[in-house]
Tab-separated table of C-alpha atoms in Angstrom:
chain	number	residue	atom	x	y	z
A	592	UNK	CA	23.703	-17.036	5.164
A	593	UNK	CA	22.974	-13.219	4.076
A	594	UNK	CA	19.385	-12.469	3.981
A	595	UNK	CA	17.454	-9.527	2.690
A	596	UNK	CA	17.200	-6.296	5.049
A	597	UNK	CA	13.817	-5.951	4.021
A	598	UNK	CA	12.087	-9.461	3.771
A	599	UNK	CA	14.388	-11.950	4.892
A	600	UNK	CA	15.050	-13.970	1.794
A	601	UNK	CA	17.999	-15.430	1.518
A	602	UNK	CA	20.627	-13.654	-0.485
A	603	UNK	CA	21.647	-16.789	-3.317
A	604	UNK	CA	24.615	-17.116	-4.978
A	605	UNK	CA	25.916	-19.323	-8.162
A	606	UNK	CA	28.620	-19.752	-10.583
A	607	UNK	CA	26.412	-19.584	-13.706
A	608	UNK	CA	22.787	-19.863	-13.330
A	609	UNK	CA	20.770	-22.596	-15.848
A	610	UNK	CA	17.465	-21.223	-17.192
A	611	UNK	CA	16.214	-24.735	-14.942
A	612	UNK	CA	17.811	-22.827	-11.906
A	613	UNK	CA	16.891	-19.113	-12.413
A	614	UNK	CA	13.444	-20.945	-12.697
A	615	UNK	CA	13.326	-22.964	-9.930
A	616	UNK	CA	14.844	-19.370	-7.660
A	617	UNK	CA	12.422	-17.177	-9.401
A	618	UNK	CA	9.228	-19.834	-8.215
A	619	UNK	CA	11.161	-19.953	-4.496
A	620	UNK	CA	11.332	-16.482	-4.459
A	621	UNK	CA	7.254	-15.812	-5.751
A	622	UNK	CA	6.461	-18.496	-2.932
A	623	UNK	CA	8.416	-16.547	-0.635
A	624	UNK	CA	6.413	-13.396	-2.006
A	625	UNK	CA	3.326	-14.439	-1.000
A	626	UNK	CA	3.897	-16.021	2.369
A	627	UNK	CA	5.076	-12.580	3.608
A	628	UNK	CA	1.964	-10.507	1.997
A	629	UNK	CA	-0.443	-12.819	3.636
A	630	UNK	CA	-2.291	-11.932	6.175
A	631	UNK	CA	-1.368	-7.754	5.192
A	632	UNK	CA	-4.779	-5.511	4.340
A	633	UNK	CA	-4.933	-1.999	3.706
A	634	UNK	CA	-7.360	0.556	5.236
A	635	UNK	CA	-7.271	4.224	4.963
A	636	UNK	CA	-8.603	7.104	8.025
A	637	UNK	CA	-11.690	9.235	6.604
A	638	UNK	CA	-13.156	12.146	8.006
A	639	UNK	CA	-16.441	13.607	8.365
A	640	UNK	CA	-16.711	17.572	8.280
A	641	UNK	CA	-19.757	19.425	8.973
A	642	UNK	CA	-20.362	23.618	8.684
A	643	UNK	CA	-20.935	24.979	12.283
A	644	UNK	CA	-21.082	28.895	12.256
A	645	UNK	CA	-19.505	29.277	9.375
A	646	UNK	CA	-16.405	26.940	9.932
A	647	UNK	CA	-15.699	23.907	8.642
A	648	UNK	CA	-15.173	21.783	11.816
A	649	UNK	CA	-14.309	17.986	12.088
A	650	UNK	CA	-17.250	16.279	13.475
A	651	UNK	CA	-16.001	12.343	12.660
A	652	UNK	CA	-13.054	9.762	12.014
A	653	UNK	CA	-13.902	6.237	10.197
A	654	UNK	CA	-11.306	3.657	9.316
A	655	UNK	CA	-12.524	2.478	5.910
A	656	UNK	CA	-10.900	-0.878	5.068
A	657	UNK	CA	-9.764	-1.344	1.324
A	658	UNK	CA	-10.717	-4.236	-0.529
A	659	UNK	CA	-7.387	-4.892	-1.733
A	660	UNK	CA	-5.028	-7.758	0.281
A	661	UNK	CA	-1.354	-7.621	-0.478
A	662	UNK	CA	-1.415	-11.270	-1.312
A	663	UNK	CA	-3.651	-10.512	-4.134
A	664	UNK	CA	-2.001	-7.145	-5.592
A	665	UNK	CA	0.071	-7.180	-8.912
A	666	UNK	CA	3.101	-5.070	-8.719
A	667	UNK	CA	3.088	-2.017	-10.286
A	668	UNK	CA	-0.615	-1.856	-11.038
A	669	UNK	CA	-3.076	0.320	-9.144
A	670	UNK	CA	-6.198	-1.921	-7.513
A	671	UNK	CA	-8.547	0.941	-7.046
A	672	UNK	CA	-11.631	0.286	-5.042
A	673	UNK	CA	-14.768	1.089	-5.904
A	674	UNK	CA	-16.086	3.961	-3.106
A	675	UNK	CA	-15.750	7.542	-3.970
A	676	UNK	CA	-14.136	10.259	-2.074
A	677	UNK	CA	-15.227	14.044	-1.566
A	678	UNK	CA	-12.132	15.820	-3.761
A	679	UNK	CA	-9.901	18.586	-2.985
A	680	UNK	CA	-8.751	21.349	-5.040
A	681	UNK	CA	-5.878	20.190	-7.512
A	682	UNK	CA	-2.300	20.967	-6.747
A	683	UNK	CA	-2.937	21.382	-2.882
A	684	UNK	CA	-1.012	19.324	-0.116
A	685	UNK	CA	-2.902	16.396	1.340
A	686	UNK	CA	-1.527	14.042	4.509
A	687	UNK	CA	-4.086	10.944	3.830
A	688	UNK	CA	-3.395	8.429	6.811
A	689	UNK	CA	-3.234	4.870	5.533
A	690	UNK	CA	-3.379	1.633	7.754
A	691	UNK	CA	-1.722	-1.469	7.482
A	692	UNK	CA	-2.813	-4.412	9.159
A	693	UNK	CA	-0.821	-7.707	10.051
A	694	UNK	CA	-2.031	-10.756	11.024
A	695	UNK	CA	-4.026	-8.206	13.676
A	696	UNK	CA	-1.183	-5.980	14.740
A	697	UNK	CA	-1.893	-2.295	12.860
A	698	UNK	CA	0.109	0.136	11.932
A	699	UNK	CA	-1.120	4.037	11.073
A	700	UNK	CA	1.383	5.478	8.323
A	701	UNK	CA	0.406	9.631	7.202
A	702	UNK	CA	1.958	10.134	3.513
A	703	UNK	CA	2.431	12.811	1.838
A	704	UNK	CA	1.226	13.661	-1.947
A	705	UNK	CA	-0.845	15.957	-4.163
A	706	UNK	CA	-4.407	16.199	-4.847
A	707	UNK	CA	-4.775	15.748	-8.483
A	708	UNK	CA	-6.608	17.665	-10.529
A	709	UNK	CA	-10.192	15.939	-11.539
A	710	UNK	CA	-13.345	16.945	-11.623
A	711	UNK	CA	-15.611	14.109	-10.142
A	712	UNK	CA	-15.101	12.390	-7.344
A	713	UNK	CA	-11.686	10.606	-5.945
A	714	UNK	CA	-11.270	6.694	-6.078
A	715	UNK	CA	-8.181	5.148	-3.509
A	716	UNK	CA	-5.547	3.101	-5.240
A	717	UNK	CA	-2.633	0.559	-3.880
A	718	UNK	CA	0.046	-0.012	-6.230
A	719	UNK	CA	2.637	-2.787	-4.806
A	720	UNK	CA	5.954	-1.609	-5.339
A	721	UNK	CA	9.364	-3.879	-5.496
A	722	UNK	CA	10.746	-4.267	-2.342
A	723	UNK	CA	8.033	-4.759	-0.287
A	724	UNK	CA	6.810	-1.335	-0.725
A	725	UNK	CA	3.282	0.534	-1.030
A	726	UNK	CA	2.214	3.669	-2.309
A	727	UNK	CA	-1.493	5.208	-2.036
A	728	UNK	CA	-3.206	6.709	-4.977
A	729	UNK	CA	-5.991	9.199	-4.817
A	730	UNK	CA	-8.040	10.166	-7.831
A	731	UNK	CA	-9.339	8.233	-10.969
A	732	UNK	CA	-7.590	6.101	-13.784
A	733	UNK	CA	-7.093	9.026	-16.327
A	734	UNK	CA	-6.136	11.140	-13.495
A	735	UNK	CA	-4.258	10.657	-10.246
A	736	UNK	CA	-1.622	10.816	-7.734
A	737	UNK	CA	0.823	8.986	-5.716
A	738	UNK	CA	2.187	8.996	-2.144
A	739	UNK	CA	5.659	8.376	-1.783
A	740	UNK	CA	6.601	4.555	-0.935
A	741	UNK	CA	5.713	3.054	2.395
A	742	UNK	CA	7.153	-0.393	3.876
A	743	UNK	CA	4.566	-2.675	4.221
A	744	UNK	CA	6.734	-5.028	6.382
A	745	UNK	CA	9.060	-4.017	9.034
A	746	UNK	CA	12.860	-4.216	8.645
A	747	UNK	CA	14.061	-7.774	9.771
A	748	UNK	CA	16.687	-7.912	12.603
A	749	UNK	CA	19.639	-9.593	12.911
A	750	UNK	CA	19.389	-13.258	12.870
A	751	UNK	CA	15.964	-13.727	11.553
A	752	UNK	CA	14.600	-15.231	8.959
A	753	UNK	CA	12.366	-18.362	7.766
């Protein structure tokens, strides 16, 4: 049987598909959905700066874990969590590192985006993506960014499958 690349799922095929059946595969395949997101949370790497003769020098690194579980996220909508984030300037490059963590195995990912440009403080965002994707947003509701997709789960070899 062909499977997904991604996820595993079985690849299904019909001659002519009842709305009873494209029912029935759409409920197998949201089951299927949330078996593989459970267990998957999100945290993101922070770090602490201080001033020390007149450079400023990282003094600190804290794993901050998001509220958000995969199970739990709807796709295509940003879950932004309620802490706030020093900003940085608007337009500028920024390499946040995100982790994601698997029924304890975890994984460090650094994406790549663009500060937007607000003027208070930054919230962190996960928007669920199809395909088993992720992407990290950094700033508020009115205005903010997003990194570039990351897999959440890890390409399924050969043979596997549930």
């Amino acid at each position: 049987m062909s499977r997904c690349p991604r996820c595993g799922f079985p690849l299904i095929h019909t001659v002519g598909r009842s709305e009873d059946q494209e029912a029935a595969i759409g409920k197998m395949a949201e089951e299927y959905r949330k078996k593989k997101l459970e267990g998957i949370s999100f945290g993101l790497l922070t770090y602490r700066h201080e001033l020390r003769e007149g450079r400023l020098v990282q003094c600190g690194v804290r794993e901050v874990m998001l509220p958000a579980r995969a199970w739990e996220l709807s796709p295509r909508k940003i879950f932004w969590q309620e802490g706030k984030f020093a900003r940085i300037r608007g337009g500028a490059a920024i390499t946040p590192t995100m982790v994601i963590w698997k029924d304890g195995a975890r994984r460090e990912a650094v994406l790549s985006m663009r500060a937007p440009g607000t003027d208070g403080f930054w919230q962190v965002g996960i928007l669920l993506e199809p395909g088993f994707m992720v992407r990290m947003a950094v700033g508020d509701e009115k205005s903010y960014s997003c990194s570039d997709e990351l897999p959440i789960l890890p390409p399924v070899m050969s043979g596997e499958g549930e």
